[in-house]
Amino acid sequence: MTILLDFEEPIKALETKILELKTLDSGSNMNITSEITKLEAKCQAQLVSIYSNLTPWQKVQIARHPERPQFLDYIKELVTDFTPLSGDRVFGEDPAIIGGLGVFRGIPCMIMGHQKGTDMESRKHHSFGMAKPEGYRKAVRLMDLADRFSLPIITLVDTAGAYPGIEAEERGQAEAIARSIQKCLEVSVPFISVIIGEGGSGGAIALAVANKVFMLENSVYSVISPEGCASILWKSRNNAKEAATALKLSAQDLFDLKIIDAIIKEPLGGAHRSKISTISFVGDEIEKNLRTLMKQNGETLLKTRREKFYQMGSL
Amino acid sequence: MNWITNFVRPKIKAFMGKTDIPENLWHKCPSCEQMLFAKDLEENLHICRHCGHHKRLSGKQRLETLLDKGSVSRFSLPKVPLDPLKFKDSKKYIDRLKDAKQKTGGEDALIIAEGKINELPVIVAIFDFDFMGGSMGPAVGEGFIFAARLAKQRKTPFICVSSSGGARMQEGILSLMQMARTTAAICELKEENIPYIVLLADPTTGGVSASLAMLGDIAISEPRAEICFTGARVIQETIRGTLPEGFQRAEYLLDHGMIDLIVSRHELKNEISKILRILFHK
């Protein structure tokens, strides 16, 4: 059973009942079978009603769902011959950002993204997807490599933000992020970014200054976390819900503000309920756009990428 | 009650006219707590005579102290949509904006101008920390891009003085995008070999330090200026440990290889013009 979020409570009773009946039923009892079918339909209807009216804060919760597909799930489904490349050649290796060479649906490319981890041990290993300077410097190195060998770049963004700690500051977190943004704006290859979960501030945009930027339906992308915003402007983290609404961080908001190019639909009940189809939807959107971008020359790609960002939010 | 209070004082007052006593005649140095005479402080470029503490400057004060007298001509910031998010917390964002405009007399948290530093023409973009903490939203971003492009067009060195709490929350994702937009303008300068010098003034933090402020060809700071990505308070809350002495101060960044030099405000103009002369083989 999937981990339920607080607003999904109404389906909890139904799901438990279905499970109960399923263990009772050996398949021969028609009454039970029809009861299960009924309950499942009810459950489905309930999901539809919950998921068609999500508040921004609920989307934040879905975007952070521990069972939401992560970078490595996408690699497994979409990329063959994945060859992870490690290290920034300056200080170290940061597993919060994974990147490497691979073949995406027949297209050789450079693909990278944040990995949050799936259990306590791996979360610690990937430092919850919060990258340190060496992570961004590795990204710069890989983007450079991609540029030299004319490989398209795909980034999958899923981070609460850059790592907030002494060692990160000591090694120049601000500079590392700035250089990563700069590198995004200097490469002459097709560049596609997808916000697959959380797009947390500078730590996210460092990998997302691309020709095309997409968001999964229930992902969020924001200048600051709702909690951070609430604690500064409302003086209390308890106002995160209000902050989430005020920040306009949903995919629909960003599409309306012309920040992203398209929204990628999630299956009913969110990406965490149907990982494989979510991943293939993302793959389809990337492939379609990548094949179009690959027809353009490097100069055009670079120019239009910059122009796209210059256009944002201006009159 | 005698004739002096009843008669002489009012006479003298009437004779002298209304006395205007400025409110901020004296300043207490936040570092050594010595009392400083305001006029004195101003003449000394807002540096404490006792301990050398560099007081944070407003955008206007920075403009006046950095550029040669009489050389300055300001540009107004390009227009951007007003309050695109209709943001409201305990107060409406448009009201906060109004207050900030009234308080500072500025258009937004950036001043852009052309002028000279020791006779050398420059374009400057100066953050005004007094305007909503120098936060960067679309107006600041647009102003920065305008100034950078002007520098590129005229082949004039571009100087940015950053002093900012980071991206402006009230304009949400549009503020975050300024990190990319301003960086694109810097890329253009680099490709044309136009010098881009950043003075990371107190404080330079968050989205501003993680974009335009850390991309200077030359990075200068002033003594004890705070420079960071994540603020000390947030780090403290996260790690629940003690922070090193002098953490995130200019000296700390210099030690860790993140900036080129720390310059006293007295020497700033000379240092910048010296660098520019060498870069231009003059």
Coordinates of C-alpha atoms in Angstrom, one line a residue:
Chain A
M1 CA 0.0 0.0 0.0
T2 CA 1.2 3.5 -0.8
I3 CA 2.0 5.9 2.0
L4 CA -1.1 8.1 2.4
L5 CA -0.9 11.9 2.7
D6 CA -3.1 13.6 5.2
F7 CA -5.6 14.8 2.7
E8 CA -5.9 11.3 1.2
E9 CA -7.4 10.0 4.5
P10 CA -10.9 9.5 3.0
I11 CA -9.6 6.6 0.8
K12 CA -7.8 5.0 3.7
A13 CA -10.9 3.2 5.1
L14 CA -11.8 2.1 1.6
E15 CA -8.4 0.7 0.8
T16 CA -8.2 -1.1 4.1
K17 CA -11.7 -2.6 3.5
I18 CA -10.6 -3.8 0.0
L19 CA -7.5 -5.4 1.3
E20 CA -9.5 -7.1 4.0
L21 CA -12.0 -8.5 1.6
K22 CA -9.2 -9.6 -0.8
T23 CA -7.6 -11.7 1.9
L24 CA -11.0 -13.2 2.7
D25 CA -11.9 -13.9 -0.9
S26 CA -10.4 -16.9 -2.6
G27 CA -12.0 -15.8 -5.9
S28 CA -15.0 -18.0 -5.7
N29 CA -17.3 -15.9 -3.6
M30 CA -19.3 -13.8 -6.1
N31 CA -20.6 -11.5 -3.3
I32 CA -17.2 -10.6 -2.1
T33 CA -15.9 -10.1 -5.6
S34 CA -18.6 -7.7 -6.6
E35 CA -18.2 -5.9 -3.3
I36 CA -14.5 -5.4 -4.0
T37 CA -15.3 -4.1 -7.5
K38 CA -17.8 -1.6 -6.0
L39 CA -15.4 -0.4 -3.4
E40 CA -12.6 -0.1 -5.9
A41 CA -14.9 2.1 -8.1
K42 CA -15.7 4.2 -5.0
C43 CA -12.0 4.5 -4.2
Q44 CA -11.3 5.6 -7.7
A45 CA -14.0 8.2 -7.6
Q46 CA -12.7 9.5 -4.3
L47 CA -9.2 9.8 -5.8
V48 CA -10.6 11.7 -8.8
S49 CA -12.4 14.1 -6.5
I50 CA -9.3 14.6 -4.3
Y51 CA -6.9 15.0 -7.1
S52 CA -8.9 17.3 -9.3
N53 CA -9.1 19.9 -6.5
L54 CA -5.6 20.0 -5.0
T55 CA -4.4 23.0 -3.1
P56 CA -0.9 24.3 -3.7
W57 CA 0.2 23.0 -0.3
Q58 CA -1.2 19.5 -1.2
K59 CA 0.9 19.6 -4.3
V60 CA 3.9 20.4 -2.3
Q61 CA 3.2 17.3 -0.2
I62 CA 2.8 15.2 -3.4
A63 CA 6.0 16.6 -4.9
R64 CA 7.8 15.5 -1.7
H65 CA 6.1 12.1 -1.5
P66 CA 8.8 9.5 -0.5
E67 CA 7.5 7.1 -3.2
R68 CA 7.6 9.5 -6.0
P69 CA 9.8 8.3 -8.9
Q70 CA 13.3 9.7 -8.6
F71 CA 16.2 10.2 -11.0
L72 CA 17.5 6.7 -10.8
D73 CA 14.0 5.3 -11.5
Y74 CA 13.9 7.4 -14.7
I75 CA 17.4 6.2 -15.7
K76 CA 16.3 2.6 -15.3
E77 CA 13.3 3.0 -17.5
L78 CA 14.5 5.4 -20.1
V79 CA 18.2 5.2 -20.5
T80 CA 20.4 2.4 -21.7
D81 CA 24.2 2.1 -21.3
F82 CA 24.0 4.6 -18.4
T83 CA 27.6 5.4 -17.4
P84 CA 27.7 7.6 -14.2
L85 CA 30.6 10.0 -14.1
S86 CA 31.8 11.1 -10.7
G87 CA 33.6 14.0 -9.1
D88 CA 34.3 17.7 -9.7
R89 CA 38.1 17.2 -10.0
V90 CA 38.6 19.8 -7.4
F91 CA 37.3 18.5 -4.1
G92 CA 35.1 15.5 -4.2
E93 CA 32.1 13.5 -5.4
D94 CA 28.6 14.6 -4.5
P95 CA 26.0 11.8 -4.8
A96 CA 23.2 14.4 -4.4
I97 CA 23.6 15.0 -8.1
I98 CA 24.0 12.0 -10.3
G99 CA 25.1 12.5 -13.9
G100 CA 26.6 10.6 -16.8
L101 CA 26.6 9.4 -20.3
G102 CA 23.8 7.3 -21.7
V103 CA 21.5 6.5 -24.6
F104 CA 18.0 7.9 -24.2
R105 CA 15.6 6.2 -26.6
G106 CA 18.3 5.8 -29.1
I107 CA 19.9 9.3 -28.6
P108 CA 23.3 9.4 -27.0
C109 CA 23.2 12.2 -24.4
M110 CA 24.4 13.6 -21.1
I111 CA 21.8 13.1 -18.4
M112 CA 21.9 14.3 -14.8
G113 CA 19.7 15.2 -11.9
H114 CA 19.2 15.2 -8.2
Q115 CA 18.7 11.9 -6.3
K116 CA 17.0 12.2 -2.9
G117 CA 17.3 8.5 -1.8
T118 CA 14.6 6.0 -1.0
D119 CA 15.4 4.8 2.6
M120 CA 17.2 6.3 5.5
E121 CA 20.6 5.0 4.4
S122 CA 20.4 6.1 0.8
R123 CA 18.9 9.4 1.8
K124 CA 21.9 10.1 3.9
H125 CA 24.2 9.0 1.1
H126 CA 22.5 11.4 -1.4
S127 CA 22.1 14.0 1.4
F128 CA 18.4 14.2 0.6
G129 CA 19.1 15.5 -2.9
M130 CA 20.6 18.7 -1.5
A131 CA 23.8 19.3 -3.4
K132 CA 27.1 20.8 -2.2
P133 CA 29.4 22.9 -4.3
E134 CA 31.1 19.8 -5.7
G135 CA 27.8 18.6 -7.0
Y136 CA 27.3 21.8 -9.0
R137 CA 30.9 21.8 -10.1
K138 CA 30.5 18.2 -11.4
A139 CA 27.4 19.4 -13.3
V140 CA 29.5 22.1 -14.9
R141 CA 32.1 19.6 -15.9
L142 CA 29.6 17.3 -17.4
M143 CA 27.8 20.1 -19.3
D144 CA 31.2 21.1 -20.7
L145 CA 31.9 17.6 -21.8
A146 CA 28.4 17.3 -23.4
D147 CA 29.1 20.6 -25.3
R148 CA 32.4 19.4 -26.6
F149 CA 31.0 16.1 -27.9
S150 CA 27.7 17.6 -29.2
L151 CA 25.6 15.6 -26.8
P152 CA 22.2 16.9 -25.8
I153 CA 21.8 17.6 -22.1
I154 CA 18.8 16.3 -20.1
T155 CA 18.4 17.3 -16.4
L156 CA 15.8 16.0 -14.0
V157 CA 15.3 18.4 -11.1
D158 CA 14.2 17.2 -7.7
T159 CA 15.7 19.1 -4.7
A160 CA 14.5 20.9 -1.7
G161 CA 17.4 23.3 -2.4
A162 CA 21.2 23.5 -2.2
Y163 CA 22.7 22.0 1.0
P164 CA 22.7 24.5 3.8
G165 CA 25.9 23.8 5.9
I166 CA 29.2 25.1 7.0
E167 CA 31.2 23.0 4.5
A168 CA 29.1 24.1 1.6
E169 CA 29.6 27.7 2.4
E170 CA 33.2 27.2 3.0
R171 CA 33.7 25.7 -0.4
G172 CA 31.7 28.4 -2.2
Q173 CA 28.1 27.3 -2.6
A174 CA 27.0 30.6 -4.1
E175 CA 29.9 30.6 -6.6
A176 CA 29.2 27.0 -7.6
I177 CA 25.6 27.6 -8.3
A178 CA 26.3 30.8 -10.2
R179 CA 28.9 29.0 -12.4
S180 CA 26.4 26.2 -13.1
I181 CA 23.8 28.7 -14.2
Q182 CA 26.4 30.4 -16.4
K183 CA 27.4 27.1 -18.0
C184 CA 23.8 26.3 -18.8
L185 CA 23.7 29.6 -20.7
E186 CA 27.0 28.8 -22.6
V187 CA 26.5 25.3 -24.1
S188 CA 25.5 25.0 -27.7
V189 CA 23.7 21.7 -27.5
P190 CA 20.0 20.9 -27.1
F191 CA 19.1 21.2 -23.4
I192 CA 15.9 20.0 -21.7
S193 CA 15.0 20.2 -18.0
V194 CA 12.1 18.5 -16.3
I195 CA 11.1 19.4 -12.7
I196 CA 10.0 15.9 -11.6
G197 CA 9.4 16.7 -7.9
E198 CA 10.7 19.7 -5.9
G199 CA 12.2 22.6 -7.7
G200 CA 13.9 24.2 -4.7
S201 CA 15.3 27.7 -5.4
G202 CA 18.9 28.2 -6.5
G203 CA 19.7 24.5 -6.1
A204 CA 17.1 23.8 -8.8
I205 CA 17.7 26.6 -11.3
A206 CA 21.4 25.8 -11.3
L207 CA 20.4 22.8 -13.5
A208 CA 17.4 24.2 -15.2
V209 CA 18.3 27.0 -17.5
A210 CA 17.4 25.0 -20.5
N211 CA 15.9 25.4 -24.0
K212 CA 12.8 23.7 -22.8
V213 CA 11.7 23.4 -19.2
F214 CA 8.8 21.1 -18.3
M215 CA 7.1 20.3 -15.0
L216 CA 5.3 17.2 -13.9
E217 CA 1.7 18.1 -13.0
N218 CA 2.2 17.8 -9.2
S219 CA 5.7 19.1 -9.0
V220 CA 6.5 22.5 -7.6
Y221 CA 9.1 25.1 -8.4
S222 CA 9.7 28.0 -6.2
V223 CA 12.1 30.8 -5.1
I224 CA 11.9 29.6 -1.5
S225 CA 10.3 26.8 0.3
P226 CA 6.8 27.6 1.7
E227 CA 8.1 26.9 5.2
G228 CA 11.0 29.3 4.7
C229 CA 8.8 32.0 3.2
A230 CA 6.3 31.6 6.0
S231 CA 8.9 31.9 8.7
I232 CA 10.2 35.1 7.2
L233 CA 7.0 36.8 6.1
W234 CA 4.5 35.4 8.5
K235 CA 7.0 34.9 11.3
S236 CA 5.9 31.2 11.7
R237 CA 6.4 28.0 9.8
N238 CA 2.8 27.1 10.5
N239 CA 1.7 29.4 7.8
A240 CA 3.4 27.3 5.1
K241 CA 0.0 26.6 3.5
E242 CA -0.7 30.3 3.0
A243 CA 2.8 30.8 1.7
A244 CA 2.4 27.9 -0.8
T245 CA -0.6 29.6 -2.2
A246 CA 0.9 33.1 -2.3
L247 CA 4.2 31.9 -3.9
K248 CA 2.3 30.5 -7.0
L249 CA 4.6 27.5 -7.2
S250 CA 2.4 24.9 -9.0
A251 CA 3.0 23.7 -12.6
Q252 CA -0.2 25.5 -13.7
D253 CA 0.9 28.8 -12.1
L254 CA 4.3 28.6 -13.8
F255 CA 2.8 27.7 -17.1
D256 CA 0.4 30.7 -16.8
L257 CA 3.4 32.9 -15.9
K258 CA 5.2 31.6 -19.0
I259 CA 8.1 30.3 -17.0
I260 CA 7.7 26.7 -18.2
D261 CA 7.0 25.3 -21.7
A262 CA 4.5 22.6 -20.8
I263 CA 3.0 20.5 -18.0
I264 CA 3.4 16.8 -18.1
K265 CA 0.3 15.0 -16.9
E266 CA 0.5 12.6 -14.0
P267 CA -1.6 9.5 -13.8
L268 CA -4.6 9.6 -11.4
G269 CA -3.5 9.8 -7.8
G270 CA -0.1 11.2 -8.6
A271 CA 3.2 9.9 -9.9
H272 CA 3.8 7.8 -6.8
R273 CA 0.8 5.6 -7.6
S274 CA 1.9 4.8 -11.1
K275 CA 5.7 5.2 -11.4
I276 CA 6.1 3.5 -14.7
S277 CA 3.5 5.4 -16.7
T278 CA 4.7 8.7 -15.2
I279 CA 8.2 8.0 -16.3
S280 CA 7.1 7.1 -19.8
F281 CA 5.0 10.3 -20.1
V282 CA 8.1 12.2 -19.1
G283 CA 10.2 10.2 -21.6
D284 CA 7.7 11.0 -24.4
E285 CA 7.7 14.7 -23.8
I286 CA 11.5 14.8 -23.7
E287 CA 11.9 12.7 -26.8
K288 CA 9.4 14.7 -28.8
N289 CA 11.2 18.0 -28.0
L290 CA 14.7 16.7 -28.2
R291 CA 14.2 15.5 -31.7
T292 CA 12.9 19.0 -32.7
L293 CA 15.8 20.7 -30.9
M294 CA 18.3 18.4 -32.5
K295 CA 17.5 19.9 -35.9
Q296 CA 18.7 23.3 -34.8
N297 CA 22.3 24.4 -35.0
G298 CA 24.3 25.2 -31.9
E299 CA 24.3 28.9 -32.4
T300 CA 20.5 29.0 -32.6
L301 CA 20.1 26.8 -29.6
L302 CA 22.3 29.1 -27.5
K303 CA 20.7 32.3 -28.7
T304 CA 17.1 31.1 -28.3
R305 CA 17.9 29.7 -24.8
R306 CA 19.1 33.1 -23.6
E307 CA 16.3 34.9 -25.4
K308 CA 13.7 32.7 -23.7
F309 CA 15.0 33.8 -20.3
Y310 CA 15.3 37.4 -21.3
Q311 CA 11.6 37.3 -22.3
M312 CA 10.4 36.0 -18.9
G313 CA 8.4 38.4 -16.8
S314 CA 9.1 41.5 -18.9
L315 CA 6.4 43.7 -20.3
Chain B
M1 CA 9.1 81.4 37.3
N2 CA 11.0 84.6 36.7
W3 CA 11.6 87.1 34.0
I4 CA 14.1 85.0 32.3
T5 CA 11.8 82.1 31.6
N6 CA 8.7 84.2 31.0
F7 CA 10.2 87.0 29.0
V8 CA 13.8 86.5 27.8
R9 CA 13.6 83.0 26.5
P10 CA 10.6 83.5 24.3
K11 CA 12.2 86.6 23.0
I12 CA 15.4 84.8 22.1
K13 CA 13.4 82.0 20.5
A14 CA 11.5 84.4 18.4
F15 CA 14.7 86.2 17.4
M16 CA 16.5 83.0 16.5
G17 CA 13.6 81.5 14.6
K18 CA 12.5 77.9 14.8
T19 CA 15.5 75.7 15.6
D20 CA 15.7 72.6 13.4
I21 CA 17.7 70.1 15.3
P22 CA 18.4 67.1 13.0
E23 CA 17.3 63.9 14.6
N24 CA 20.3 61.8 13.7
L25 CA 23.1 64.1 14.8
W26 CA 24.9 61.3 16.4
H27 CA 25.5 57.7 15.5
K28 CA 26.5 54.8 17.7
C29 CA 29.0 52.6 15.9
P30 CA 27.5 49.1 15.9
S31 CA 30.9 47.6 16.3
C32 CA 32.8 49.5 19.0
E33 CA 29.7 51.4 20.3
Q34 CA 31.6 54.8 20.2
M35 CA 29.4 57.8 19.5
L36 CA 30.2 59.3 16.1
F37 CA 29.2 62.8 14.9
A38 CA 27.0 62.2 11.8
K39 CA 28.8 64.8 9.6
D40 CA 32.1 63.4 10.6
L41 CA 31.0 59.9 9.8
E42 CA 29.8 61.0 6.4
E43 CA 33.1 62.8 5.6
N44 CA 34.9 59.6 6.5
L45 CA 32.8 57.6 4.0
H46 CA 30.8 56.1 6.8
I47 CA 33.7 54.4 8.4
C48 CA 34.1 54.5 12.1
R49 CA 37.2 56.5 13.1
H50 CA 37.7 54.5 16.2
C51 CA 37.5 50.9 15.0
G52 CA 37.4 51.1 11.2
H53 CA 33.9 49.5 11.0
H54 CA 32.5 50.0 7.5
K55 CA 28.9 51.1 8.0
R56 CA 26.4 49.7 5.4
L57 CA 25.7 52.3 2.8
S58 CA 22.4 53.1 1.1
G59 CA 22.4 52.9 -2.7
K60 CA 22.5 56.6 -3.0
Q61 CA 25.4 57.0 -0.5
R62 CA 27.3 54.3 -2.5
L63 CA 26.7 56.1 -5.7
E64 CA 28.0 59.4 -4.2
T65 CA 31.1 57.8 -2.7
L66 CA 32.0 55.6 -5.6
L67 CA 31.8 57.9 -8.6
D68 CA 33.6 61.2 -9.2
K69 CA 31.6 64.2 -8.1
G70 CA 29.7 65.8 -10.9
S71 CA 30.2 62.8 -13.2
V72 CA 27.0 60.9 -12.4
S73 CA 24.0 60.6 -14.6
R74 CA 21.3 58.2 -13.5
F75 CA 19.0 56.1 -15.7
S76 CA 15.5 55.1 -14.6
L77 CA 14.8 51.4 -14.3
P78 CA 13.0 49.8 -17.2
K79 CA 9.3 49.2 -16.5
V80 CA 8.2 45.8 -15.4
P81 CA 4.7 44.4 -14.6
L82 CA 3.6 45.5 -11.1
D83 CA 3.0 42.8 -8.6
P84 CA 2.4 40.0 -11.1
L85 CA 1.6 37.5 -8.3
K86 CA -0.8 39.8 -6.4
F87 CA 1.2 38.7 -3.4
K88 CA -0.1 39.2 0.1
D89 CA 1.2 38.1 3.5
S90 CA 0.4 40.1 6.6
K91 CA 0.6 43.1 4.2
K92 CA 0.0 43.5 0.5
Y93 CA 3.2 43.5 -1.6
I94 CA 2.1 46.6 -3.5
D95 CA 1.9 48.4 -0.1
R96 CA 5.3 47.2 0.9
L97 CA 6.6 48.5 -2.4
K98 CA 5.0 51.9 -1.9
D99 CA 6.5 52.2 1.5
A100 CA 9.9 51.3 0.3
K101 CA 9.7 53.8 -2.5
Q102 CA 8.6 56.5 -0.1
K103 CA 11.3 55.5 2.4
T104 CA 14.2 55.5 0.0
G105 CA 13.0 57.8 -2.8
G106 CA 14.1 55.0 -5.2
E107 CA 12.3 53.1 -7.9
D108 CA 13.3 49.7 -6.7
A109 CA 16.3 48.0 -5.0
L110 CA 18.8 49.0 -7.8
I111 CA 20.3 52.2 -9.0
I112 CA 21.8 52.3 -12.4
A113 CA 24.0 55.1 -13.6
E114 CA 26.9 56.1 -15.7
G115 CA 29.8 58.1 -14.4
K116 CA 33.5 58.1 -13.8
I117 CA 35.8 56.6 -11.3
N118 CA 39.0 58.6 -11.1
E119 CA 38.2 59.9 -14.6
L120 CA 37.5 56.5 -16.1
P121 CA 34.0 56.1 -17.5
V122 CA 32.0 53.2 -16.0
I123 CA 28.4 51.9 -15.9
V124 CA 27.3 51.0 -12.5
A125 CA 24.5 48.9 -11.0
I126 CA 24.2 49.5 -7.3
F127 CA 21.9 47.6 -5.0
D128 CA 20.0 49.5 -2.3
F129 CA 19.7 47.5 0.8
D130 CA 17.3 50.0 2.3
F131 CA 14.8 49.1 -0.4
M132 CA 13.2 45.8 0.8
G133 CA 16.6 44.4 1.8
G134 CA 18.0 44.9 -1.6
S135 CA 16.0 42.0 -2.8
M136 CA 16.1 41.1 -6.5
G137 CA 12.8 40.8 -8.4
P138 CA 12.1 41.6 -12.0
A139 CA 12.7 45.3 -11.7
V140 CA 16.2 44.8 -10.3
G141 CA 16.9 42.1 -12.9
E142 CA 15.7 44.2 -15.8
G143 CA 17.7 47.2 -14.5
F144 CA 20.8 45.0 -14.2
I145 CA 20.4 43.7 -17.8
F146 CA 19.8 47.2 -19.1
A147 CA 23.0 48.5 -17.5
A148 CA 25.1 45.5 -18.6
R149 CA 23.9 45.8 -22.2
L150 CA 24.7 49.5 -22.2
A151 CA 28.2 48.7 -20.9
K152 CA 28.5 46.2 -23.7
Q153 CA 27.3 48.6 -26.3
R154 CA 29.6 51.4 -25.2
K155 CA 32.5 49.0 -24.4
T156 CA 32.6 50.6 -20.9
P157 CA 33.5 48.6 -17.8
F158 CA 30.6 47.4 -15.8
I159 CA 30.7 47.7 -12.0
C160 CA 28.1 46.1 -9.8
V161 CA 27.8 46.8 -6.0
S162 CA 25.8 44.1 -4.5
S163 CA 24.0 44.4 -1.2
S164 CA 21.1 42.1 -1.0
G165 CA 19.2 39.6 1.1
G166 CA 18.7 37.6 -2.1
A167 CA 15.7 37.0 -4.4
R168 CA 12.5 38.8 -3.6
M169 CA 10.0 36.3 -2.3
Q170 CA 7.0 38.4 -3.1
E171 CA 7.6 38.0 -6.8
G172 CA 8.1 34.3 -6.4
I173 CA 9.4 32.3 -9.4
L174 CA 9.9 35.5 -11.4
S175 CA 12.5 36.5 -8.9
L176 CA 14.3 33.2 -9.1
M177 CA 14.4 33.6 -12.9
Q178 CA 16.4 36.8 -12.5
M179 CA 19.4 34.6 -11.5
A180 CA 19.4 33.2 -15.0
R181 CA 18.5 36.4 -16.7
T182 CA 21.2 38.5 -15.1
T183 CA 23.7 35.7 -15.7
A184 CA 22.8 35.7 -19.4
A185 CA 23.7 39.4 -19.5
I186 CA 27.0 38.7 -17.8
C187 CA 27.8 36.0 -20.4
E188 CA 27.4 38.6 -23.1
L189 CA 29.9 40.9 -21.4
K190 CA 32.4 38.1 -21.0
E191 CA 32.1 37.2 -24.7
E192 CA 33.0 40.8 -25.5
N193 CA 35.7 41.1 -22.9
I194 CA 34.1 44.0 -21.1
P195 CA 35.4 44.1 -17.6
Y196 CA 32.8 43.1 -15.0
I197 CA 33.9 44.1 -11.5
V198 CA 31.8 43.2 -8.5
L199 CA 32.0 44.9 -5.1
L200 CA 30.4 42.4 -2.8
A201 CA 29.2 44.9 -0.1
D202 CA 27.6 44.0 3.2
P203 CA 25.5 41.9 2.9
T204 CA 25.5 39.8 -0.3
T205 CA 23.5 36.7 0.2
G206 CA 21.1 34.1 -1.4
G207 CA 20.1 34.3 -5.0
V208 CA 22.1 37.5 -5.6
S209 CA 25.4 35.9 -4.4
A210 CA 24.5 32.7 -6.3
S211 CA 24.3 34.5 -9.6
L212 CA 25.5 38.0 -10.6
A213 CA 27.6 38.7 -7.5
M214 CA 29.9 35.7 -7.8
L215 CA 30.5 36.0 -11.5
G216 CA 32.7 39.0 -11.5
D217 CA 36.0 39.0 -13.4
I218 CA 37.3 40.7 -10.3
A219 CA 35.6 40.2 -6.9
I220 CA 36.2 42.9 -4.3
S221 CA 34.8 43.2 -0.9
E222 CA 35.0 45.6 2.1
P223 CA 36.2 44.6 5.6
R224 CA 33.8 42.4 7.6
A225 CA 31.1 42.4 4.9
E226 CA 28.8 39.4 5.1
I227 CA 28.8 37.2 2.0
C228 CA 27.0 33.9 1.8
F229 CA 24.5 31.7 0.1
T230 CA 22.6 30.4 3.1
G231 CA 22.3 32.8 6.0
A232 CA 24.0 31.9 9.3
R233 CA 20.7 31.6 11.2
V234 CA 19.4 29.0 8.8
I235 CA 22.6 27.0 9.0
Q236 CA 22.6 27.2 12.7
E237 CA 19.1 25.9 12.9
T238 CA 20.0 23.1 10.5
I239 CA 23.2 21.9 12.1
R240 CA 22.5 22.9 15.7
G241 CA 26.2 23.4 16.2
T242 CA 28.4 26.4 16.6
L243 CA 29.6 28.4 13.6
P244 CA 33.3 29.2 13.1
E245 CA 34.6 32.6 14.2
G246 CA 34.2 35.2 11.4
F247 CA 32.0 32.8 9.4
Q248 CA 30.8 34.2 6.1
R249 CA 32.7 37.5 6.6
A250 CA 34.7 38.9 3.7
E251 CA 38.0 37.8 5.4
Y252 CA 36.6 34.3 5.6
L253 CA 35.8 34.3 1.9
L254 CA 39.2 35.6 1.1
D255 CA 40.8 32.9 3.1
H256 CA 38.7 30.3 1.3
G257 CA 39.6 31.6 -2.2
M258 CA 36.2 33.0 -3.0
I259 CA 37.1 36.7 -3.5
D260 CA 40.1 38.5 -4.9
L261 CA 40.7 41.3 -2.4
I262 CA 39.3 43.2 0.5
V263 CA 39.7 46.9 0.1
S264 CA 39.0 49.7 2.6
R265 CA 36.4 52.1 1.4
H266 CA 39.0 54.9 1.4
E267 CA 41.0 53.0 -1.3
L268 CA 38.1 51.6 -3.3
K269 CA 38.1 54.1 -6.1
N270 CA 41.9 54.0 -6.5
E271 CA 41.9 50.2 -6.5
I272 CA 39.2 49.9 -9.1
S273 CA 40.7 52.5 -11.4
K274 CA 44.1 50.9 -11.1
I275 CA 42.7 47.5 -12.1
L276 CA 40.8 49.0 -15.0
R277 CA 43.8 50.9 -16.3
I278 CA 45.8 47.7 -16.3
L279 CA 43.1 45.7 -18.0
F280 CA 42.9 48.4 -20.7
H281 CA 46.7 48.6 -21.0
K282 CA 46.6 52.3 -20.1

